[in-house]
PDB file of C-alpha atoms in Angstrom:
ATOM      1  CA  UNK A 156       0.303   0.108  14.907  1.00  0.00           C
ATOM      2  CA  UNK A 157       0.012   2.295  11.525  1.00  0.00           C
ATOM      3  CA  UNK A 158      -0.610   0.637   8.259  1.00  0.00           C
ATOM      4  CA  UNK A 159       2.657   1.400   6.827  1.00  0.00           C
ATOM      5  CA  UNK A 160       4.552  -0.586   9.308  1.00  0.00           C
ATOM      6  CA  UNK A 161       2.607  -3.539   8.536  1.00  0.00           C
ATOM      7  CA  UNK A 162       4.074  -3.657   5.075  1.00  0.00           C
ATOM      8  CA  UNK A 163       7.347  -4.748   3.619  1.00  0.00           C
ATOM      9  CA  UNK A 164       6.795  -3.214   0.294  1.00  0.00           C
ATOM     10  CA  UNK A 165       8.654   0.165   0.639  1.00  0.00           C
ATOM     11  CA  UNK A 166       6.677   1.662  -2.598  1.00  0.00           C
ATOM     12  CA  UNK A 167       3.406   0.617  -0.647  1.00  0.00           C
ATOM     13  CA  UNK A 168       4.503   2.124   2.711  1.00  0.00           C
ATOM     14  CA  UNK A 169       5.227   5.261   0.860  1.00  0.00           C
ATOM     15  CA  UNK A 170       1.969   5.561  -0.556  1.00  0.00           C
ATOM     16  CA  UNK A 171       0.135   5.011   2.576  1.00  0.00           C
ATOM     17  CA  UNK A 172       2.016   8.122   4.159  1.00  0.00           C
ATOM     18  CA  UNK A 173       1.279  10.271   1.284  1.00  0.00           C
ATOM     19  CA  UNK A 174      -2.585   8.942   1.327  1.00  0.00           C
ATOM     20  CA  UNK A 175      -2.393   9.794   5.393  1.00  0.00           C
ATOM     21  CA  UNK A 176      -1.388  13.175   4.481  1.00  0.00           C
ATOM     22  CA  UNK A 177      -4.152  13.793   1.882  1.00  0.00           C
ATOM     23  CA  UNK A 178      -6.994  12.340   4.132  1.00  0.00           C
ATOM     24  CA  UNK A 179      -9.103  14.938   5.899  1.00  0.00           C
ATOM     25  CA  UNK A 180      -7.785  17.906   3.833  1.00  0.00           C
ATOM     26  CA  UNK A 181     -10.316  19.858   2.029  1.00  0.00           C
ATOM     27  CA  UNK A 182     -10.162  19.467  -1.863  1.00  0.00           C
ATOM     28  CA  UNK A 183      -7.788  16.559  -1.852  1.00  0.00           C
ATOM     29  CA  UNK A 184     -10.051  13.786  -2.366  1.00  0.00           C
ATOM     30  CA  UNK A 185      -8.948  13.502  -5.938  1.00  0.00           C
ATOM     31  CA  UNK A 186      -5.334  12.839  -4.628  1.00  0.00           C
ATOM     32  CA  UNK A 187      -6.710  10.379  -2.284  1.00  0.00           C
ATOM     33  CA  UNK A 188      -8.227   8.614  -4.983  1.00  0.00           C
ATOM     34  CA  UNK A 189      -5.120   8.641  -7.150  1.00  0.00           C
ATOM     35  CA  UNK A 190      -3.016   7.191  -4.420  1.00  0.00           C
ATOM     36  CA  UNK A 191      -5.776   4.512  -3.908  1.00  0.00           C
ATOM     37  CA  UNK A 192      -5.662   3.596  -7.428  1.00  0.00           C
ATOM     38  CA  UNK A 193      -1.701   3.146  -7.403  1.00  0.00           C
ATOM     39  CA  UNK A 194      -1.931   1.122  -4.138  1.00  0.00           C
ATOM     40  CA  UNK A 195      -4.624  -1.253  -6.201  1.00  0.00           C
ATOM     41  CA  UNK A 196      -2.061  -1.481  -8.890  1.00  0.00           C
ATOM     42  CA  UNK A 197       0.570  -2.916  -6.553  1.00  0.00           C
ATOM     43  CA  UNK A 198      -1.961  -5.355  -4.942  1.00  0.00           C
ATOM     44  CA  UNK A 199      -2.563  -3.646  -1.688  1.00  0.00           C
ATOM     45  CA  UNK A 200      -5.867  -4.584   0.014  1.00  0.00           C
ATOM     46  CA  UNK A 201      -6.777  -2.507   3.183  1.00  0.00           C
ATOM     47  CA  UNK A 202      -6.101  -5.522   5.553  1.00  0.00           C
ATOM     48  CA  UNK A 203      -2.766  -4.977   4.614  1.00  0.00           C
ATOM     49  CA  UNK A 204      -2.197  -8.292   2.411  1.00  0.00           C
ATOM     50  CA  UNK A 205      -1.178  -8.070  -1.139  1.00  0.00           C
ATOM     51  CA  UNK A 206      -3.677  -9.765  -3.715  1.00  0.00           C
ATOM     52  CA  UNK A 207      -0.925 -11.389  -5.446  1.00  0.00           C
ATOM     53  CA  UNK A 208       2.847 -11.419  -4.859  1.00  0.00           C
ATOM     54  CA  UNK A 209       5.185  -9.074  -6.440  1.00  0.00           C
ATOM     55  CA  UNK A 210       6.349  -9.863  -9.960  1.00  0.00           C
ATOM     56  CA  UNK A 211       9.529 -12.187  -9.797  1.00  0.00           C
ATOM     57  CA  UNK A 212       8.730 -13.057  -6.429  1.00  0.00           C
ATOM     58  CA  UNK A 213       7.267 -15.966  -4.444  1.00  0.00           C
ATOM     59  CA  UNK A 214       4.760 -15.663  -1.895  1.00  0.00           C
ATOM     60  CA  UNK A 215       5.820 -16.970   1.449  1.00  0.00           C
ATOM     61  CA  UNK A 216       4.880 -20.505   2.479  1.00  0.00           C
ATOM     62  CA  UNK A 217       2.975 -20.405   5.927  1.00  0.00           C
ATOM     63  CA  UNK A 218       5.738 -21.963   7.663  1.00  0.00           C
ATOM     64  CA  UNK A 219       8.166 -19.256   6.647  1.00  0.00           C
ATOM     65  CA  UNK A 220       5.638 -16.459   7.771  1.00  0.00           C
TER      66      UNK A 220
END
């Protein structure tokens, strides 16, 4: 399963698709780093979990997940 399908945040999913397009292309390491920075600002971690819930939203309780 791809990483973007594991997130419910459409912005994170879009950033992951953008990052996938840059990975492996010569001379695009700076773009990958910029996308990684934006992912970090949105709380994305490589395991697919957010470090913190988005502002104005509550994290799901374990029984709702």
